[in-house]
Coordinates of C-alpha atoms and ligand atoms in Angstrom, one line a residue:
X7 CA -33.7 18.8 33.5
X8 CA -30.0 19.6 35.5
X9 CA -28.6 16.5 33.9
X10 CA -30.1 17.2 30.1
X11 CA -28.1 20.4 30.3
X12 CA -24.8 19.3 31.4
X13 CA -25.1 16.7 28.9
X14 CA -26.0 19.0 26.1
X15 CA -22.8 21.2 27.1
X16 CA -20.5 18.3 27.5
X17 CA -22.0 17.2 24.1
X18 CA -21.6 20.7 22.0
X19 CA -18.0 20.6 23.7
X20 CA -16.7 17.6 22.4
X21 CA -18.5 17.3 19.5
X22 CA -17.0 21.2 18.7
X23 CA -13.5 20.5 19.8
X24 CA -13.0 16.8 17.5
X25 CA -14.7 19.1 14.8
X26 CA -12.0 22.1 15.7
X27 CA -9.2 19.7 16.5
X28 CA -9.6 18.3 13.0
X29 CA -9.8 21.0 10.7
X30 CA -6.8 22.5 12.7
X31 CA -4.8 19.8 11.4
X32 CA -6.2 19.6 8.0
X33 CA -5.6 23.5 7.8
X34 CA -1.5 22.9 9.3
X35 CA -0.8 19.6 7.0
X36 CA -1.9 21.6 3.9
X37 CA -0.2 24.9 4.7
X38 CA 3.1 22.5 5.3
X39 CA 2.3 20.4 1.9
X40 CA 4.9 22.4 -0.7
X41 CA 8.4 21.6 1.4
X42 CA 9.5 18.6 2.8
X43 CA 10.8 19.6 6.3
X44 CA 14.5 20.2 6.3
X45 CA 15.6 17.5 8.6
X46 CA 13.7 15.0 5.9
X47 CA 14.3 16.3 3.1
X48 CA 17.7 14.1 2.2
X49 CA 15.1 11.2 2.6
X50 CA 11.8 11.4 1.5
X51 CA 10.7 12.8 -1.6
X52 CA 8.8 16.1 -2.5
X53 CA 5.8 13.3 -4.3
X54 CA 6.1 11.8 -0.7
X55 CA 5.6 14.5 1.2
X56 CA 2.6 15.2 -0.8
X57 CA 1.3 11.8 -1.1
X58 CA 0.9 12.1 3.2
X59 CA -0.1 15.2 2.9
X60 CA -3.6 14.5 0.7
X61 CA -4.3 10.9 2.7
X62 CA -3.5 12.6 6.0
X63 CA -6.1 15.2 4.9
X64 CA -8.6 12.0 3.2
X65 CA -8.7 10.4 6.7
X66 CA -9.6 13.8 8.8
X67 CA -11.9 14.8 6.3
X68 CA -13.7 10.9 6.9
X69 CA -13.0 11.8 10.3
X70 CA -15.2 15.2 10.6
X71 CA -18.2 13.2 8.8
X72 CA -17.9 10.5 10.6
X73 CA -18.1 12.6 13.9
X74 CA -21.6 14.3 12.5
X75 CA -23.2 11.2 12.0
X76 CA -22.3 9.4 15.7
X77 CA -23.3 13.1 16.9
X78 CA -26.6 12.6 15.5
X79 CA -26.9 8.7 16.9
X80 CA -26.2 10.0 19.8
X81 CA -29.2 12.2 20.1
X82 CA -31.5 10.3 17.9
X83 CA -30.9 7.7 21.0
X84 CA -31.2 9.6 24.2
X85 CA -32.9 12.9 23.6
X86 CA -35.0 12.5 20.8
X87 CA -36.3 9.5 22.0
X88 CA -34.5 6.5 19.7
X89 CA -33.8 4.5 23.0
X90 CA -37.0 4.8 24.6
X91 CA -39.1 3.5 21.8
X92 CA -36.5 0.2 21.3
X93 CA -37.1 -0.3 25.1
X94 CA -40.6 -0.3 24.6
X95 CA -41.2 -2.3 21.5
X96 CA -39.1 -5.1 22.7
X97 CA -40.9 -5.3 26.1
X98 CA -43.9 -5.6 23.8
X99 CA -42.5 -8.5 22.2
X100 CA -40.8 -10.3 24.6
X101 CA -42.0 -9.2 28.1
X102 CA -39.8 -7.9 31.2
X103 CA -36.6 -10.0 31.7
X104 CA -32.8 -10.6 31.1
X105 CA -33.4 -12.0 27.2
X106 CA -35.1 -8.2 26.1
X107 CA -32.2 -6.7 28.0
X108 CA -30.1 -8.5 25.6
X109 CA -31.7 -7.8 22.9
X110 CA -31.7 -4.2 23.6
X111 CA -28.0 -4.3 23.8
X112 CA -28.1 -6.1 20.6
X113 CA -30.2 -4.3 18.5
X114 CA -28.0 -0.8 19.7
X115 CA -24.7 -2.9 18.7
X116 CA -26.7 -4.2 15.7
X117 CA -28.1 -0.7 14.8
X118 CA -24.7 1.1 15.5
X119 CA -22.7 -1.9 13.5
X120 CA -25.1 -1.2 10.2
X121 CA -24.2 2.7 10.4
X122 CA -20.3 1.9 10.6
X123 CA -20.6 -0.1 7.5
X124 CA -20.7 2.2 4.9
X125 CA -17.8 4.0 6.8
X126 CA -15.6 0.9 7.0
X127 CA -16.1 -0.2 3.1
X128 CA -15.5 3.7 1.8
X129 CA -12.4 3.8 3.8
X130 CA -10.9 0.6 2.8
X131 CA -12.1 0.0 -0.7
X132 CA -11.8 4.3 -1.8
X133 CA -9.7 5.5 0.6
X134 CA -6.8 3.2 1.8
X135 CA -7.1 1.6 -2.1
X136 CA -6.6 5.9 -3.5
X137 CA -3.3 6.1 -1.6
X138 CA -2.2 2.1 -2.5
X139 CA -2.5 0.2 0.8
X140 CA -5.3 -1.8 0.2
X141 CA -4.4 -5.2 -0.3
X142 CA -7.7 -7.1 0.8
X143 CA -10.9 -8.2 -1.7
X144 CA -14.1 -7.5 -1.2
X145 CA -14.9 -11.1 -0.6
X146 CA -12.1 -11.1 2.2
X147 CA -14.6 -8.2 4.2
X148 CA -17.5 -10.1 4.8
X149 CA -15.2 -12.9 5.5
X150 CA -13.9 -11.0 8.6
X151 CA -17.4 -8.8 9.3
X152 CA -19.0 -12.0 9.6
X153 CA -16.1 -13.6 11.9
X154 CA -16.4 -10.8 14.2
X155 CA -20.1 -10.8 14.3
X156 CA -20.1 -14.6 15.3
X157 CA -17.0 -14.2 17.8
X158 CA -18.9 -11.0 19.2
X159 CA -22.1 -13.1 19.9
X160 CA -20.5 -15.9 21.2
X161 CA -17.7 -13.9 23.7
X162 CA -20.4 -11.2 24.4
X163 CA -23.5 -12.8 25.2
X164 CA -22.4 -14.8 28.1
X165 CA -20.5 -12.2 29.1
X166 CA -23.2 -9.7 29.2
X167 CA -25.8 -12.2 30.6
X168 CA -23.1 -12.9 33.9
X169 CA -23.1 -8.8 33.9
X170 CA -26.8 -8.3 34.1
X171 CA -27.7 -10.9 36.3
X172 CA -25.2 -9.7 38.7
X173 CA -27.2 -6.2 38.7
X174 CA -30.3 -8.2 39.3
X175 CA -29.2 -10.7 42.2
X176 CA -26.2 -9.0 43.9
X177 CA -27.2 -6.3 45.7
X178 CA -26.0 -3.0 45.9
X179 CA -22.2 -3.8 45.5
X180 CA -23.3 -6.0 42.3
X181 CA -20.9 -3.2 40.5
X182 CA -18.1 -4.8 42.2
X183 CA -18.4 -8.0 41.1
X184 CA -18.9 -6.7 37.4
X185 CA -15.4 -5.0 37.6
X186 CA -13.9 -8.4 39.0
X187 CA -15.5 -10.5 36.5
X188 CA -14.4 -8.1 33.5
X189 CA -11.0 -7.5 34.6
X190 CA -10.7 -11.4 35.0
X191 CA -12.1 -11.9 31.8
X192 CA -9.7 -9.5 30.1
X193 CA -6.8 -10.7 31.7
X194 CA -8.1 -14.3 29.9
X195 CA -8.3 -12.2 26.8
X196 CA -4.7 -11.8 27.2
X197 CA -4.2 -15.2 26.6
X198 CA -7.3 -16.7 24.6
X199 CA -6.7 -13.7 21.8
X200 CA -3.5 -14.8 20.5
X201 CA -3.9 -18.2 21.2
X202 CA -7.8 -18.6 19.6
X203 CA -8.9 -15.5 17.9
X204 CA -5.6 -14.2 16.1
X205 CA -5.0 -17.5 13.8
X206 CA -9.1 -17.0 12.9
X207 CA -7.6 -14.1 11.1
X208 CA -4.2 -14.3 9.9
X209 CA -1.6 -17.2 9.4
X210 CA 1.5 -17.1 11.9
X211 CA 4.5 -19.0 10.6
X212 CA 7.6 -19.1 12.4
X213 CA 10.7 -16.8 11.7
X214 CA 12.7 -18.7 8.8
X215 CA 16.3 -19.6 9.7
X216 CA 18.7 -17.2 8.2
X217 CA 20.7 -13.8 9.4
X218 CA 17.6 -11.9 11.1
X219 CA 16.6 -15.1 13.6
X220 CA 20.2 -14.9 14.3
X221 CA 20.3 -11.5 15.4
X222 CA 16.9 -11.0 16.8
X223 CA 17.5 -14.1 18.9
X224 CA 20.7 -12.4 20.0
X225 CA 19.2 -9.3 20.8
X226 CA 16.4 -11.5 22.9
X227 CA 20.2 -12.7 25.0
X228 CA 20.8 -9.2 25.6
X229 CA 18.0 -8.0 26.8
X230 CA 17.0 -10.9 29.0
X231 CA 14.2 -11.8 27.3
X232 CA 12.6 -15.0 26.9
X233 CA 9.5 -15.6 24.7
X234 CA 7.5 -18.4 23.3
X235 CA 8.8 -18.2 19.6
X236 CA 9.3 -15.6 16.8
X237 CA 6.5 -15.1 14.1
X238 CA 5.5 -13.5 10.5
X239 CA 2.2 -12.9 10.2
X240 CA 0.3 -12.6 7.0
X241 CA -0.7 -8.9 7.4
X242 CA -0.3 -8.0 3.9
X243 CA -3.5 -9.9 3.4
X244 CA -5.3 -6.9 4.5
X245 CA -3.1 -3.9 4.0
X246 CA 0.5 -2.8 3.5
X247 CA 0.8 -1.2 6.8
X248 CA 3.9 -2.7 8.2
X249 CA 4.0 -3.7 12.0
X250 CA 5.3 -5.3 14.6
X251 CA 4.3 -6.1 18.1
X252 CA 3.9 -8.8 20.6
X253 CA 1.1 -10.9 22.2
X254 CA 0.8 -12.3 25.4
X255 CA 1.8 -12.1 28.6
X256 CA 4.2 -14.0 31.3
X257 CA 5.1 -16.7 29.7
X258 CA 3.1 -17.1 26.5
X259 CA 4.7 -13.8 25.4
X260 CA 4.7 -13.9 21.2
X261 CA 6.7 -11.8 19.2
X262 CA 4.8 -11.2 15.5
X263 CA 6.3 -9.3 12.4
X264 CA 4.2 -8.3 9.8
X265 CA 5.4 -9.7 7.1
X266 CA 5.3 -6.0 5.0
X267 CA 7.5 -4.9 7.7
X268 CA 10.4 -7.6 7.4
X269 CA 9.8 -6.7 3.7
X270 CA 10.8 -3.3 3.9
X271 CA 13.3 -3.1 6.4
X272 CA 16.7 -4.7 6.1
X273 CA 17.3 -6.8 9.5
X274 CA 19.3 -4.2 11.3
X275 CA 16.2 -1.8 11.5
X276 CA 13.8 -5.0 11.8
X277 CA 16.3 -5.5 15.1
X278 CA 15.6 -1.9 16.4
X279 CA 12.1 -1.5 16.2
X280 CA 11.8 -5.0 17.7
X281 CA 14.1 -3.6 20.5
X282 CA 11.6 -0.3 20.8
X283 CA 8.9 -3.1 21.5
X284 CA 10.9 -4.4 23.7
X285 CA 11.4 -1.3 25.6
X286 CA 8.0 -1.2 26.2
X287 CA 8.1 -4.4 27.9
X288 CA 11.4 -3.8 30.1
X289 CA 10.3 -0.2 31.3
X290 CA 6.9 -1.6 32.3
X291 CA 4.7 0.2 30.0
X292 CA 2.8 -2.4 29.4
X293 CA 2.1 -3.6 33.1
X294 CA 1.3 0.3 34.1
X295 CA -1.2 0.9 31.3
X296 CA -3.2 -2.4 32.2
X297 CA -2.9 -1.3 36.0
X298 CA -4.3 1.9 34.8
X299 CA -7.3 0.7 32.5
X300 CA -8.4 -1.8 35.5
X301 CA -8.0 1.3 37.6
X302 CA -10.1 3.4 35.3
X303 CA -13.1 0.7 34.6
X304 CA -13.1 0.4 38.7
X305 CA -13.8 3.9 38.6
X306 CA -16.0 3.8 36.0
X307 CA -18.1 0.8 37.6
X308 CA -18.5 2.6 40.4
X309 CA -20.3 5.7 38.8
X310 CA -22.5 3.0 37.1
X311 CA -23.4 1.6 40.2
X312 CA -24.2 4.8 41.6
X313 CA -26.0 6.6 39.0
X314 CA -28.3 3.9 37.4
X315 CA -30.0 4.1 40.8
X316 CA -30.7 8.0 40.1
X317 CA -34.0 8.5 38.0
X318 CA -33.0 11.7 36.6
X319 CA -30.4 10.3 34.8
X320 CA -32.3 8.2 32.7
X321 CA -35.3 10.7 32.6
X322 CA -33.2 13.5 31.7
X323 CA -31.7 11.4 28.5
X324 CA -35.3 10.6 26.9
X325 CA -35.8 7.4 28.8
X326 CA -38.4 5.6 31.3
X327 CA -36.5 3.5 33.7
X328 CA -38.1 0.8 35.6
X329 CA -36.2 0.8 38.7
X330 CA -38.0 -1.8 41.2
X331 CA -37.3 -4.8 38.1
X332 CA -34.8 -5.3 35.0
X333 CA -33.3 -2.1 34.4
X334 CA -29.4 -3.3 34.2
X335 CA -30.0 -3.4 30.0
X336 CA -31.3 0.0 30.3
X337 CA -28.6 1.6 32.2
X338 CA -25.9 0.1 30.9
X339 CA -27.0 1.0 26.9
X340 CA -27.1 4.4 28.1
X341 CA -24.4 4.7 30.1
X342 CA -22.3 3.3 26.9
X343 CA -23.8 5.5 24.9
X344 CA -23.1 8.8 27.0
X345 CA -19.9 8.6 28.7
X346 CA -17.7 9.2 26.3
X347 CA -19.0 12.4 25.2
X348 CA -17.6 12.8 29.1
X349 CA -14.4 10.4 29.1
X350 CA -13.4 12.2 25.5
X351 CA -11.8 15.3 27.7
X352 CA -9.4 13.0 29.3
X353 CA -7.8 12.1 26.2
X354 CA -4.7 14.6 26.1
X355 CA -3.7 12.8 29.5
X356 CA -3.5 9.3 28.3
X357 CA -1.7 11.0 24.8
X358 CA 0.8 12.1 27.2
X359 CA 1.2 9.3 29.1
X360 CA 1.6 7.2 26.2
X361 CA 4.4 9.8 24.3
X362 CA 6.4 9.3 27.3
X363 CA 6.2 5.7 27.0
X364 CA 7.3 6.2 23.5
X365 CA 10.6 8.6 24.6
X366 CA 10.9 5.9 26.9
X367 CA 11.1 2.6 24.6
X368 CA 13.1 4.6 22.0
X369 CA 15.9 5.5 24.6
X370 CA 15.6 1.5 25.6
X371 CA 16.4 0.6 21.6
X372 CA 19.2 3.0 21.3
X373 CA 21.0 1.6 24.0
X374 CA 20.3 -1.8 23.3
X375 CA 20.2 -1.8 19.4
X376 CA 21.2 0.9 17.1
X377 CA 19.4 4.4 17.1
X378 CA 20.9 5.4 13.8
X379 CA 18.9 2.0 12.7
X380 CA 15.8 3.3 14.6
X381 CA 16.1 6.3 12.6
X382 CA 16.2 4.7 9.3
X383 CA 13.3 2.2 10.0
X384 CA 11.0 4.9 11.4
X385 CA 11.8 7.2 8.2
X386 CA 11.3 4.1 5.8
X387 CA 8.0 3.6 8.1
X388 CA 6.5 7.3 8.0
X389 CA 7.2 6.8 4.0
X390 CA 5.2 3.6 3.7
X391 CA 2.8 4.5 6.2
X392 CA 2.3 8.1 4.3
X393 CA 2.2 9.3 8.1
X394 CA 2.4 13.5 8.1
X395 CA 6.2 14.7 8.8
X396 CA 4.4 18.3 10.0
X397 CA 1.4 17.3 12.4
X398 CA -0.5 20.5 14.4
X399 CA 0.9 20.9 17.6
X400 CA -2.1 21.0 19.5
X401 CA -3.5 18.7 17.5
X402 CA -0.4 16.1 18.4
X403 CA -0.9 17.2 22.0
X404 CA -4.5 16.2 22.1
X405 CA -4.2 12.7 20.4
X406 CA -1.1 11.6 19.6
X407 CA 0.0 8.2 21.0
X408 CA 3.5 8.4 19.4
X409 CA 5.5 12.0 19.4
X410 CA 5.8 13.7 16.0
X411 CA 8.1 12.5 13.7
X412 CA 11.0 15.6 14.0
X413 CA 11.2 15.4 17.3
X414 CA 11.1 11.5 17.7
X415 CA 13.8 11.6 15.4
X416 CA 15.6 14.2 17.0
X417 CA 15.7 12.7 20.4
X418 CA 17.2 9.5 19.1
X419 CA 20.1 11.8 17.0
X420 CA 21.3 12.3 20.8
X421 CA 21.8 9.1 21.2
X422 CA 23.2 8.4 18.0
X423 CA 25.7 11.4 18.3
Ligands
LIG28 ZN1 6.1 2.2 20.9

C-alpha cells in the first residue's frame, strides 16, 4: 500500500501543478493582451499582439483538457484496474509468452493512439486552421497517421522483441544490455531518420543557386563548418510554422530550411538564425544533451531493473505480476505509464539547461553573423509564429526551452550595441 500512496501524491502533484502552471499563464497572457510591450511595439501590431494572445490561450486551454483526460488513463490503467484485465484477457487468448507481451504493449499504444486522435484532428483542423497555419488536407492526415503506424510497427516490434527477450534470457544485468542496445539504436536513428524516414514525409530539394547559397556557404567558411549539402524542405505542406534546423551527425550533418522560413526572411536573417543553429553545434549543445539523455535512460534502466523485481510495485498499481515467467511486458507497460508522473518534476532543470544553450547559440550568431539580423528574424518569427511577447515568469521558468522573447532580444541588443 506504501507505493499506491506515493504514487497517488506524486500524481495529485503533477497533475495539480500542469493544471496550476497553465492557468497561470492563461491568466498573465490575457491580463498583458491590450498593450503591445514597449520594446515591440515599433514592430508588431496591436491585432498581432492579440492574435498571440487568444491562440496562446486556445493551445493552454487544449492543454488543461488534454491533461484531465491522460489523468484519467492513467488511473483507469493502474489503479482502477484497466491494466490488469488487458493482461489477463490476452493470456486467455494467446497463452504465457513474448507474442502477448507484445500485444500488451500494443494494444496500450493502440488504446492510447485512439484517445490522442480526437486531440490531434481538433488541434490541427479547428485550432491551428482558427489562427491561419493550417496548410495540410484532411486526406494528407491519415496519409501521415497511417505512415507512422506502419513505421512504428516495423522499427518498434523488433526493437521491443530484442528488449524483452533480453529480460527473459540475460540475467539480472539484462537492464544493461537494454540501455546498450537502445542507445546504439538511437545513435542509428541519428542517421536512418534523415536518411529513410524524413523523405517519407517531406520533399528535400537542394538550395537554388542565387545570393543566399552564396552567403550561407560563406558563413559555412567562417565557421569551419562542413556539411553534406544545404536543403528546402516542403514544410508548408503541413503548416506555416517556419523552421530551420539540421540533421545528422559527423559527417552526414544536413542543413534543412523550411521553405516558409526562407519565405519570410530576407537572406541576411535566413544567415543568422542558420548561424544560431550553428552555435548549437560549435558550443556542443548538441553532443552534451545526447551525453545527458544516454546518461538519464542509464539511470532510468537501472531503476527498471531494480524495481520490476519488487512485487509491491506492481501490486500496489492494480496489477498481478508473474514474477518466476514473462513479466518484462508487464513491467515495462507500467513503468511507461508511471514514471513520468515522477520524471515531470525534473522538468524546470532541463528548461534551464536548454535556455542557456539558447543564450549560448545566440551570442555564437552575433559574433559570427549579425545580431541586429537575429533580432529582426526572431521578431518577424514571434509574428508568424503568433508566439506570446508576455509569457508568465514562472511559467517560462518551468517549461520554456527558449528564453522569453524581451529578454532574448535584449541580450542580443548588447551585442548589437
Ligand atoms: Zn536554439
Amino acid at each position: 500500500m506504501t507505493f499506491t500512496i506515493v504514487f497517488l501524491i506524486a500524481f495529485i502533484a503533477s497533475f495539480g501543478l500542469r493544471h496550476w502552471l497553465s492557468q497561470r499563464q492563461i491568466r498573465h497572457v490575457a491580463e498583458h493582451r491590450d498593450a503591445v510591450p514597449a520594446e515591440f511595439a515599433e514592430k508588431v501590431t496591436l491585432a498581432e499582439h492579440q492574435k498571440a494572445a487568444d491562440y496562446t490561450i486556445a493551445k493552454l486551454r487544449l492543454a488543461i483538457l488534454e491533461n484531465g483526460v491522460s489523468a484519467i488513463i492513467l488511473i483507469a490503467f493502474t489503479l482502477l484496474g484497466g491494466l490488469e484485465i488487458l493482461n489477463i484477457a490476452l493470456l486467455q487468448l494467446l497463452g504465457e509468452g513474448i507474442t502477448q507481451q507484445i500485444a500488451l504493449l500494443a494494444s496500450i499504444a493502440l488504446i492510447s493512439g485512439v484517445i490522442d486522435l480526437p486531440f490531434s484532428w481538433y488541434k490541427q483542423f479547428y485550432l491551428e486552421e482558427r489562427f491561419g497555419f493550417n496548410r495540410m488536407g484532411k486526406k494528407l492526415f491519415f496519409t501521415d497517421l497511417l505512415k507512422g503506424v506502419a513505421l512504428g510497427t516495423a522499427i518498434g516490434l523488433p526493437l521491443l522483441w530484442v528488449i524483452l527477450t533480453l529480460m527473459l534470457k540475460a540475467g539480472d544485468l539484462w537492464w544493461l544490455w537494454a540501455w546498450a542496445v537502445l542507445s546504439v539504436f538511437s545513435l542509428l536513428m541519428q542517421w536512418i531518420f534523415p536518411t529513410f524516414i524524413a523523405p517519407l514525409f517531406n520533399k528535400f530539394q537542394a538550395l537554388e543557386d542565387g545570393p543566399l547559397k552564396t552567403q550561407i556557404e560563406a558563413l559555412l567558411t567562417r565557421c569551419d563548418f562542413a556539411s553534406q549539402g544545404l536543403f528546402v524542405m516542403d514544410g508548408s505542406k503541413r503548416s506555416a510554422h517556419g523552421n530551420a534546423f539540421f540533421a545528422g551527425m559527423g559527417k552526414a550533418k544536413r542543413i534543412v530550411f523550411f521553405d516558409t522560413l526562407i519565405e519570410k526572411l530576407n537572406p541576411g536573417e535566413v544567415e543568422a538564425v542558420l548561424a544560431h543553429e550553428l552555435g548549437h553545434f560549435k558550443c556542443k549543445h548538441i553532443r552534451k544533451r545526447l551525453i545527458v539523455s544516454f546518461a538519464l535512460s542509464f539511470a532510468m534502466f537501472a531503476l527498471l531493473g531494480w524495481i520490476s523485481t519488487q512485487v509491491w510495485f506492481y501490486t500496489d498499481l492494480g496489477v498481478m505480476p508473474n514474477l518466476n515467467g514473462y513479466n518484462g511486458g508487464l513491467a515495462l507497460a507500467l513503468f511507461m505509464l508511471v514514471s513520468p508522473v515522477f520524471s515531470f518534476f525534473l522538468t524546470p532543470l532541463g528548461s534551464l539547461a536548454s535556455r542557456k544553450h539558447e543564450y549560448e547559440a545566440d551570442g555564437f550568431a552575433a559574433e559570427k553573423s549579425s545580431a541586429k539580423d537575429l533580432i529582426s528574424a526572431l521578431v518577424k518569427l514571434y509574428q508568424d509564429n503568433a508566439s506570446t511577447l508576455t509569457p508568465d515568469p514562472i511559467y517560462t521558468a518551468f517549461y520554456s526551452s527558449h528564453p522569453p522573447a524581451p529578454l532574448r532580444i535584449a541580450n542580443l541588443h548588447r551585442f548589437s550595441s
